[in-house]
Short mmCIF file of C-alpha atoms in Angstrom, two decimals:
data_model
loop_
_atom_site.label_atom_id
_atom_site.label_comp_id
_atom_site.label_asym_id
_atom_site.label_seq_id
_atom_site.Cartn_x
_atom_site.Cartn_y
_atom_site.Cartn_z
CA MET A 1 0.03 0.01 0.07
CA ALA A 2 1.46 3.16 -1.02
CA THR A 3 1.37 6.13 1.44
CA ALA A 4 2.67 9.55 1.41
CA GLN A 5 3.51 12.23 4.01
CA PRO A 6 2.06 15.49 3.41
CA VAL A 7 3.84 18.82 4.33
CA VAL A 8 3.13 19.89 7.87
CA VAL A 9 3.18 23.67 9.24
CA SER A 10 2.21 25.28 12.39
CA LEU A 11 -0.66 27.66 12.73
CA ALA A 12 1.79 30.00 14.59
CA ASP A 13 4.31 30.01 11.39
CA LEU A 14 1.27 31.00 9.14
CA LYS A 15 0.30 33.68 11.58
CA SER A 16 3.78 35.14 11.49
CA GLY A 17 4.46 34.74 7.88
CA ASN A 18 7.15 31.96 8.55
CA ILE A 19 6.44 29.62 5.64
CA SER A 20 9.31 29.58 3.22
CA PHE A 21 8.65 29.34 -0.54
CA GLU A 22 10.59 26.01 -0.63
CA ILE A 23 7.76 24.69 1.87
CA LEU A 24 4.95 26.04 -0.30
CA GLN A 25 6.59 24.49 -3.53
CA GLU A 26 6.83 21.18 -1.72
CA ALA A 27 3.08 21.34 -0.67
CA PHE A 28 1.47 22.89 -3.72
CA GLY A 29 4.09 23.00 -6.60
CA PRO A 30 4.30 21.01 -9.65
CA GLU A 31 6.02 18.09 -8.07
CA SER A 32 3.93 18.06 -4.84
CA LEU A 33 1.07 16.07 -3.43
CA GLY A 34 -1.20 19.36 -3.61
CA LEU A 35 -1.79 19.08 0.26
CA LEU A 36 -0.54 21.06 3.33
CA VAL A 37 -1.56 20.28 6.86
CA VAL A 38 -1.86 22.75 9.43
CA LYS A 39 -1.22 21.69 13.15
CA ASP A 40 -1.62 23.45 16.39
CA VAL A 41 -4.97 24.75 15.31
CA PRO A 42 -7.43 26.47 17.96
CA ALA A 43 -8.44 24.52 20.87
CA GLU A 44 -12.01 24.31 20.20
CA PHE A 45 -11.41 22.58 16.93
CA ALA A 46 -11.29 19.01 18.18
CA SER A 47 -14.71 19.29 19.87
CA LEU A 48 -16.14 21.02 17.15
CA ARG A 49 -14.99 18.23 14.60
CA HIS A 50 -16.41 15.30 16.90
CA ARG A 51 -19.88 17.31 17.22
CA LEU A 52 -20.13 18.04 13.49
CA LEU A 53 -19.08 14.62 12.25
CA SER A 54 -21.52 12.93 14.67
CA TYR A 55 -24.23 15.04 13.08
CA ALA A 56 -23.35 13.65 9.61
CA SER A 57 -24.37 10.08 10.83
CA TYR A 58 -27.42 11.35 12.34
CA MET A 59 -28.33 13.29 9.20
CA GLY A 60 -27.64 10.40 6.99
CA ASN A 61 -29.89 8.16 9.05
CA LEU A 62 -32.87 10.30 8.49
CA SER A 63 -36.07 9.27 6.70
CA GLU A 64 -36.73 10.25 3.24
CA ALA A 65 -39.67 12.46 4.38
CA ASP A 66 -37.03 14.40 6.47
CA PHE A 67 -34.68 14.74 3.72
CA ASP A 68 -37.31 16.32 1.62
CA LYS A 69 -37.61 19.30 4.00
CA PHE A 70 -34.05 20.34 3.17
CA THR A 71 -33.60 19.21 -0.32
CA ASN A 72 -33.46 21.79 -3.15
CA GLU A 73 -33.66 20.18 -6.69
CA ALA A 74 -33.96 23.66 -8.39
CA ALA A 75 -30.40 24.26 -7.13
CA LYS A 76 -29.03 21.05 -8.60
CA TYR A 77 -28.79 19.60 -5.14
CA LEU A 78 -25.86 21.83 -4.41
CA VAL A 79 -27.57 23.38 -1.41
CA GLY A 80 -29.10 21.22 1.39
CA TRP A 81 -29.39 17.31 1.07
CA SER A 82 -27.91 15.44 -2.09
CA LYS A 83 -27.71 11.79 -2.58
CA GLY A 84 -26.81 9.91 -5.84
CA ARG A 85 -26.39 13.04 -7.86
CA GLU A 86 -22.76 12.80 -8.56
CA LYS A 87 -21.33 10.75 -11.21
CA LEU A 88 -18.95 7.88 -10.64
CA LYS A 89 -16.20 6.71 -13.23
CA ASP A 90 -18.66 4.23 -14.87
CA GLY A 91 -21.17 7.14 -15.59
CA GLY A 92 -23.50 5.87 -12.74
CA ALA A 93 -24.90 7.72 -9.76
CA ASP A 94 -23.18 7.72 -6.67
CA GLU A 95 -25.57 6.13 -4.12
CA PHE A 96 -23.07 5.39 -1.45
CA LYS A 97 -22.75 8.82 0.03
CA GLY A 98 -25.11 11.71 1.30
CA SER A 99 -24.05 15.15 1.38
CA PHE A 100 -25.11 18.46 3.06
CA TYR A 101 -24.07 21.51 1.24
CA ALA A 102 -24.02 24.90 2.86
CA ASN A 103 -23.18 28.43 1.40
CA CYS A 104 -20.65 30.04 3.54
CA ALA A 105 -21.81 33.66 2.91
CA PHE A 106 -22.44 33.83 6.60
CA TYR A 107 -18.53 34.29 6.91
CA VAL A 108 -18.72 37.65 5.22
CA ASP A 109 -22.22 38.57 6.51
CA PRO A 110 -24.14 36.70 9.04
CA SER A 111 -27.39 37.72 7.41
CA LEU A 112 -26.63 36.27 4.05
CA GLU A 113 -27.77 32.70 3.11
CA SER A 114 -26.03 32.80 -0.21
CA ALA A 115 -24.24 35.07 -2.53
CA LYS A 116 -26.16 38.06 -3.88
CA PRO A 117 -27.21 37.68 -7.42
CA THR A 118 -25.91 40.01 -10.14
CA GLU A 119 -27.02 41.07 -13.59
CA LYS A 120 -24.44 38.63 -15.17
CA PHE A 121 -25.25 35.76 -12.58
CA PRO A 122 -29.08 35.98 -11.78
CA LEU A 123 -30.49 33.44 -9.44
CA ASP A 124 -32.46 31.63 -12.31
CA LYS A 125 -29.30 31.16 -14.31
CA PHE A 126 -27.07 30.08 -11.25
CA PRO A 127 -29.05 28.58 -8.58
CA GLU A 128 -26.19 26.27 -7.45
CA TYR A 129 -24.45 29.24 -5.87
CA LEU A 130 -27.13 31.84 -5.53
CA ALA A 131 -30.21 29.72 -3.92
CA PRO A 132 -30.37 30.28 -0.24
CA ASN A 133 -29.33 27.69 2.25
CA SER A 134 -31.65 24.67 3.01
CA TRP A 135 -30.93 24.13 6.64
CA PRO A 136 -32.67 21.05 8.22
CA PRO A 137 -35.37 22.16 10.79
CA SER A 138 -33.75 23.15 14.20
CA GLU A 139 -36.00 20.56 16.07
CA MET A 140 -34.99 17.72 13.68
CA LEU A 141 -31.19 18.19 14.34
CA PRO A 142 -30.97 20.44 17.18
CA GLY A 143 -27.56 22.25 17.41
CA PHE A 144 -26.50 21.39 13.81
CA ARG A 145 -26.42 24.89 12.12
CA PRO A 146 -24.41 26.61 14.78
CA THR A 147 -21.80 23.82 14.86
CA MET A 148 -21.58 23.82 11.10
CA GLU A 149 -21.18 27.54 10.96
CA GLN A 150 -18.48 27.60 13.75
CA MET A 151 -16.57 24.98 12.05
CA CYS A 152 -16.55 26.43 8.67
CA SER A 153 -15.56 29.82 10.01
CA LEU A 154 -12.70 28.31 11.86
CA ILE A 155 -11.39 26.64 8.66
CA ILE A 156 -11.94 29.65 6.56
CA ASP A 157 -9.90 31.67 9.14
CA THR A 158 -7.17 29.23 8.56
CA ALA A 159 -7.49 29.29 4.78
CA VAL A 160 -7.13 33.11 4.77
CA LEU A 161 -3.72 32.59 6.43
CA VAL A 162 -2.58 29.70 4.06
CA ALA A 163 -3.88 32.05 1.10
CA ARG A 164 -1.78 35.05 2.46
CA ALA A 165 1.40 32.73 2.28
CA CYS A 166 0.59 31.66 -1.32
CA ASP A 167 0.33 35.40 -2.12
CA ARG A 168 3.86 36.25 -0.79
CA PHE A 169 5.23 33.34 -3.19
CA ALA A 170 2.99 34.54 -6.11
CA GLU A 171 3.85 38.21 -5.73
CA LYS A 172 7.62 37.33 -6.19
CA GLU A 173 7.32 34.62 -8.86
CA ILE A 174 4.60 35.68 -11.07
CA PRO A 175 4.91 38.96 -13.10
CA GLY A 176 1.84 41.15 -12.61
CA TYR A 177 0.40 39.30 -9.78
CA PRO A 178 -1.98 41.36 -7.89
CA SER A 179 -1.11 42.17 -4.23
CA SER A 180 -2.98 40.00 -1.75
CA TYR A 181 -5.05 38.69 -4.41
CA LEU A 182 -5.74 35.34 -3.16
CA GLU A 183 -6.16 36.23 0.53
CA ASN A 184 -8.57 38.77 -0.48
CA VAL A 185 -10.61 36.25 -2.52
CA VAL A 186 -10.87 33.75 0.27
CA LYS A 187 -11.48 36.44 3.00
CA SER A 188 -14.26 38.16 0.92
CA SER A 189 -15.93 35.54 -1.07
CA SER A 190 -19.61 34.93 -0.41
CA THR A 191 -19.50 31.69 -2.78
CA THR A 192 -17.43 29.49 -0.61
CA LYS A 193 -19.30 26.33 -0.16
CA ALA A 194 -18.90 23.70 2.73
CA ARG A 195 -19.89 20.01 2.22
CA LEU A 196 -20.62 17.61 5.13
CA LEU A 197 -20.33 14.06 3.93
CA HIS A 198 -21.74 10.79 5.34
CA TYR A 199 -20.29 7.81 3.44
CA TYR A 200 -22.69 4.93 4.03
CA PRO A 201 -21.38 1.48 5.20
CA MET A 202 -20.45 -0.42 2.06
CA PRO A 203 -23.23 -2.75 1.00
CA GLU A 204 -22.22 -6.60 1.05
CA GLU A 205 -22.57 -7.20 -2.68
CA LEU A 206 -20.27 -4.21 -3.31
CA MET A 207 -17.59 -5.54 -0.88
CA ALA A 208 -17.97 -8.91 -2.67
CA LYS A 209 -16.65 -7.28 -5.90
CA GLY A 210 -13.31 -6.43 -4.36
CA VAL A 211 -11.24 -3.42 -4.00
CA GLU A 212 -11.84 -0.31 -6.34
CA GLU A 213 -9.82 2.85 -5.82
CA ASP A 214 -12.64 5.45 -5.77
CA ASN A 215 -15.93 3.46 -4.93
CA TRP A 216 -17.01 6.12 -2.27
CA CYS A 217 -16.02 9.24 -4.42
CA ALA A 218 -14.62 9.21 -8.06
CA VAL A 219 -11.20 10.63 -9.01
CA HIS A 220 -11.56 14.32 -9.51
CA LYS A 221 -10.09 17.74 -8.91
CA ASP A 222 -11.75 20.37 -6.81
CA HIS A 223 -12.50 23.44 -8.81
CA GLY A 224 -11.95 26.16 -6.11
CA CYS A 225 -8.98 27.69 -4.56
CA LEU A 226 -8.07 25.80 -1.34
CA THR A 227 -10.28 23.05 0.04
CA GLY A 228 -10.15 22.76 3.88
CA LEU A 229 -10.43 19.25 5.13
CA THR A 230 -10.93 17.47 8.60
CA SER A 231 -9.70 14.11 9.22
CA ALA A 232 -12.55 11.47 8.60
CA MET A 233 -14.39 10.09 11.52
CA PHE A 234 -15.18 6.22 11.34
CA ILE A 235 -18.20 5.02 13.04
CA ASP A 236 -19.47 1.43 13.66
CA GLU A 237 -23.16 1.79 12.87
CA LEU A 238 -24.00 -1.63 13.60
CA LYS A 239 -22.86 -1.27 17.30
CA ILE A 240 -23.71 2.58 17.60
CA ASP A 241 -27.22 3.88 17.18
CA SER A 242 -26.96 6.75 14.66
CA LYS A 243 -30.67 7.51 14.71
CA VAL A 244 -31.62 10.93 16.20
CA PRO A 245 -32.82 10.09 19.81
CA THR A 246 -36.48 10.66 20.75
CA PHE A 247 -36.56 13.61 23.11
CA GLY A 248 -40.25 14.60 23.12
CA GLU A 249 -41.49 18.24 23.49
CA LYS A 250 -38.41 19.58 25.12
CA VAL A 251 -35.76 19.95 22.22
CA PRO A 252 -32.19 19.86 23.50
CA GLU A 253 -29.57 22.42 22.46
CA SER A 254 -27.48 19.81 20.71
CA LEU A 255 -27.37 16.04 20.00
CA PRO A 256 -24.84 13.78 21.97
CA THR A 257 -21.61 12.98 20.20
CA LEU A 258 -21.18 9.51 18.74
CA GLU A 259 -18.28 6.99 19.59
CA GLU A 260 -15.55 7.36 17.04
CA LEU A 261 -13.50 4.21 16.04
CA PRO A 262 -9.61 4.85 16.80
CA ALA A 263 -8.91 4.03 13.17
CA SER A 264 -10.58 2.64 10.21
CA PRO A 265 -10.88 -1.20 10.29
CA ASP A 266 -9.91 -1.18 6.76
CA PRO A 267 -6.38 0.51 6.49
CA GLN A 268 -7.02 1.11 2.96
CA ALA A 269 -10.12 3.30 3.49
CA GLY A 270 -10.06 7.02 3.09
CA LEU A 271 -8.56 9.80 0.89
CA TRP A 272 -6.15 8.83 -2.09
CA ILE A 273 -4.26 11.38 -3.90
CA LYS A 274 -2.73 10.91 -7.55
CA ASP A 275 1.06 11.93 -7.21
CA ARG A 276 2.47 13.87 -10.22
CA LYS A 277 3.32 10.61 -11.81
CA GLY A 278 -0.19 9.48 -11.62
CA VAL A 279 0.27 6.93 -8.93
CA PRO A 280 -2.44 6.68 -6.23
CA VAL A 281 -1.12 7.19 -2.72
CA GLN A 282 -2.95 7.35 0.59
CA VAL A 283 -2.79 10.25 2.65
CA LYS A 284 -4.00 10.41 6.41
CA ILE A 285 -4.85 13.75 8.08
CA PRO A 286 -4.24 13.74 11.85
CA ARG A 287 -7.56 14.35 13.88
CA ASP A 288 -6.29 17.56 15.58
CA CYS A 289 -5.02 19.12 12.12
CA ILE A 290 -6.78 20.91 9.14
CA ALA A 291 -5.56 19.92 5.70
CA PHE A 292 -5.52 22.28 2.64
CA GLN A 293 -5.81 20.78 -0.77
CA THR A 294 -5.09 22.71 -4.15
CA GLY A 295 -8.07 23.36 -6.60
CA GLU A 296 -8.17 24.31 -10.22
CA ALA A 297 -9.11 27.90 -9.48
CA LEU A 298 -5.78 28.28 -7.55
CA GLU A 299 -3.79 26.67 -10.41
CA ARG A 300 -5.21 29.03 -12.98
CA ILE A 301 -4.77 32.17 -10.50
CA THR A 302 -1.04 31.15 -9.96
CA ARG A 303 -0.66 30.46 -13.66
CA GLY A 304 0.43 26.84 -12.95
CA LYS A 305 2.98 27.54 -10.20
CA PHE A 306 0.81 25.64 -7.83
CA LYS A 307 -1.15 22.59 -9.39
CA ALA A 308 -4.70 21.18 -8.64
CA VAL A 309 -4.51 17.62 -7.33
CA GLU A 310 -6.54 14.70 -8.37
CA HIS A 311 -7.96 12.62 -5.54
CA SER A 312 -10.47 10.16 -4.67
CA VAL A 313 -12.12 8.11 -1.44
CA ARG A 314 -11.95 4.53 -1.21
CA GLY A 315 -14.61 2.76 0.73
CA ALA A 316 -14.17 0.86 4.04
CA TYR A 317 -14.46 -2.81 3.25
CA ALA A 318 -15.79 -3.39 6.96
CA GLN A 319 -19.37 -4.33 7.69
CA GLY A 320 -21.35 -1.40 9.14
CA VAL A 321 -18.52 1.03 9.01
CA ALA A 322 -19.58 4.64 7.91
CA ARG A 323 -17.07 7.49 7.25
CA ASN A 324 -17.70 11.14 7.86
CA THR A 325 -15.93 14.18 6.99
CA LEU A 326 -16.17 17.83 6.15
CA ALA A 327 -14.77 19.60 3.16
CA VAL A 328 -14.81 23.53 2.90
CA PHE A 329 -14.26 24.79 -0.75
CA THR A 330 -12.98 28.39 -0.57
CA GLN A 331 -13.54 29.58 -4.01
CA PRO A 332 -13.80 33.20 -5.62
CA ASN A 333 -16.93 35.33 -6.09
CA LEU A 334 -18.54 34.69 -9.25
CA GLU A 335 -17.51 37.67 -10.99
CA ASP A 336 -13.89 37.38 -9.84
CA GLU A 337 -11.34 36.41 -12.33
CA VAL A 338 -9.54 33.23 -11.86
CA ASP A 339 -7.82 33.38 -15.32
CA LEU A 340 -5.89 36.84 -15.18
CA ASP A 341 -4.65 36.47 -18.78
CA GLN A 342 -7.94 35.25 -20.44
CA HIS A 343 -10.13 37.37 -18.12
CA ILE A 344 -12.34 34.31 -17.05
CA THR A 345 -14.57 34.71 -14.15
CA PHE A 346 -15.04 32.03 -11.46
CA GLY A 347 -18.82 31.78 -12.42
CA GLU A 348 -17.98 31.08 -15.99
CA PHE A 349 -15.34 28.53 -15.14
CA ALA A 350 -17.53 26.78 -12.57
CA ARG A 351 -20.46 26.32 -14.74
CA GLY A 352 -19.12 23.83 -17.00
CA ILE A 353 -17.45 21.66 -14.30
CA ILE A 354 -20.82 21.53 -12.39
CA ALA A 355 -22.90 20.32 -15.50
CA LYS A 356 -20.04 17.69 -16.00
CA ASN A 357 -20.17 16.24 -12.49
CA THR A 358 -23.83 15.95 -11.80
CA VAL A 359 -26.47 13.66 -12.85
#
């Protein structure tokens, strides 16, 4: 089994600007894995992660009638609940994971549920980013929304610091690169989107087929700038009851956390990255760290100095085991340019990718 060790930096070094260009090249450059791991993150991160990833199992085990209350077909299932809407490599629909998508416009303005429509990008033409959030009712998953917003805000705060380090490099290496461009994009964007993922336990008939590299999530590149990732939580849903507990008329402030397995019972399950030679290698993110992965918009913004990374998720060949994680896709506003030479906006760039990846 091929494994790879990502580049690790401390939050303190990001804050002080003490990240060398060599480290950035090693993390994001043409020969890199396209992954940077940040350690020594704020103390509240560990408890937020455990709480939020527990909610992923609670959500994934709701009824179809419950899902209907926070599903938005008009937004192409890219706000609220989504299951079976993503293409796998064989062209079929992905039925093995459920996702909750949230616009992170609240990071810029707590009153916003999405980016504001513009004349160039009206709601009816771009509902994927402009439809308001579809949160589950608070009595269905009490405490979920504030936990999600707190965790996303913490990850975006850290992404701003990573972006600042990238800008220092780009300003020196790329002629005409605008000062603090990526930091301003990440800090001011109202189109950043978060995806809470629940990978369902593998069905027995699928396990019988044998190992495939991307049976939980097909090989792909992210199309934003920097994707913030938590480490995955593995839960034995045969042993742990992942149904929302009955609480009667008195709604609690939050739901109890679920017991996390110390590690995946299948050592090959989880995140796999294709290295620059095209060889899949497994990467494991420590529980107390945040990882940042490069996306296609970052590759364009930096004129290829930093490269987007192909990656996939391999399922756990262990009966009853689910995997939960969070990805926060920091990406430009729809009218921000991602190709500074051809003057292509992020909205124009993203439209084609979304059409290609959904069924």
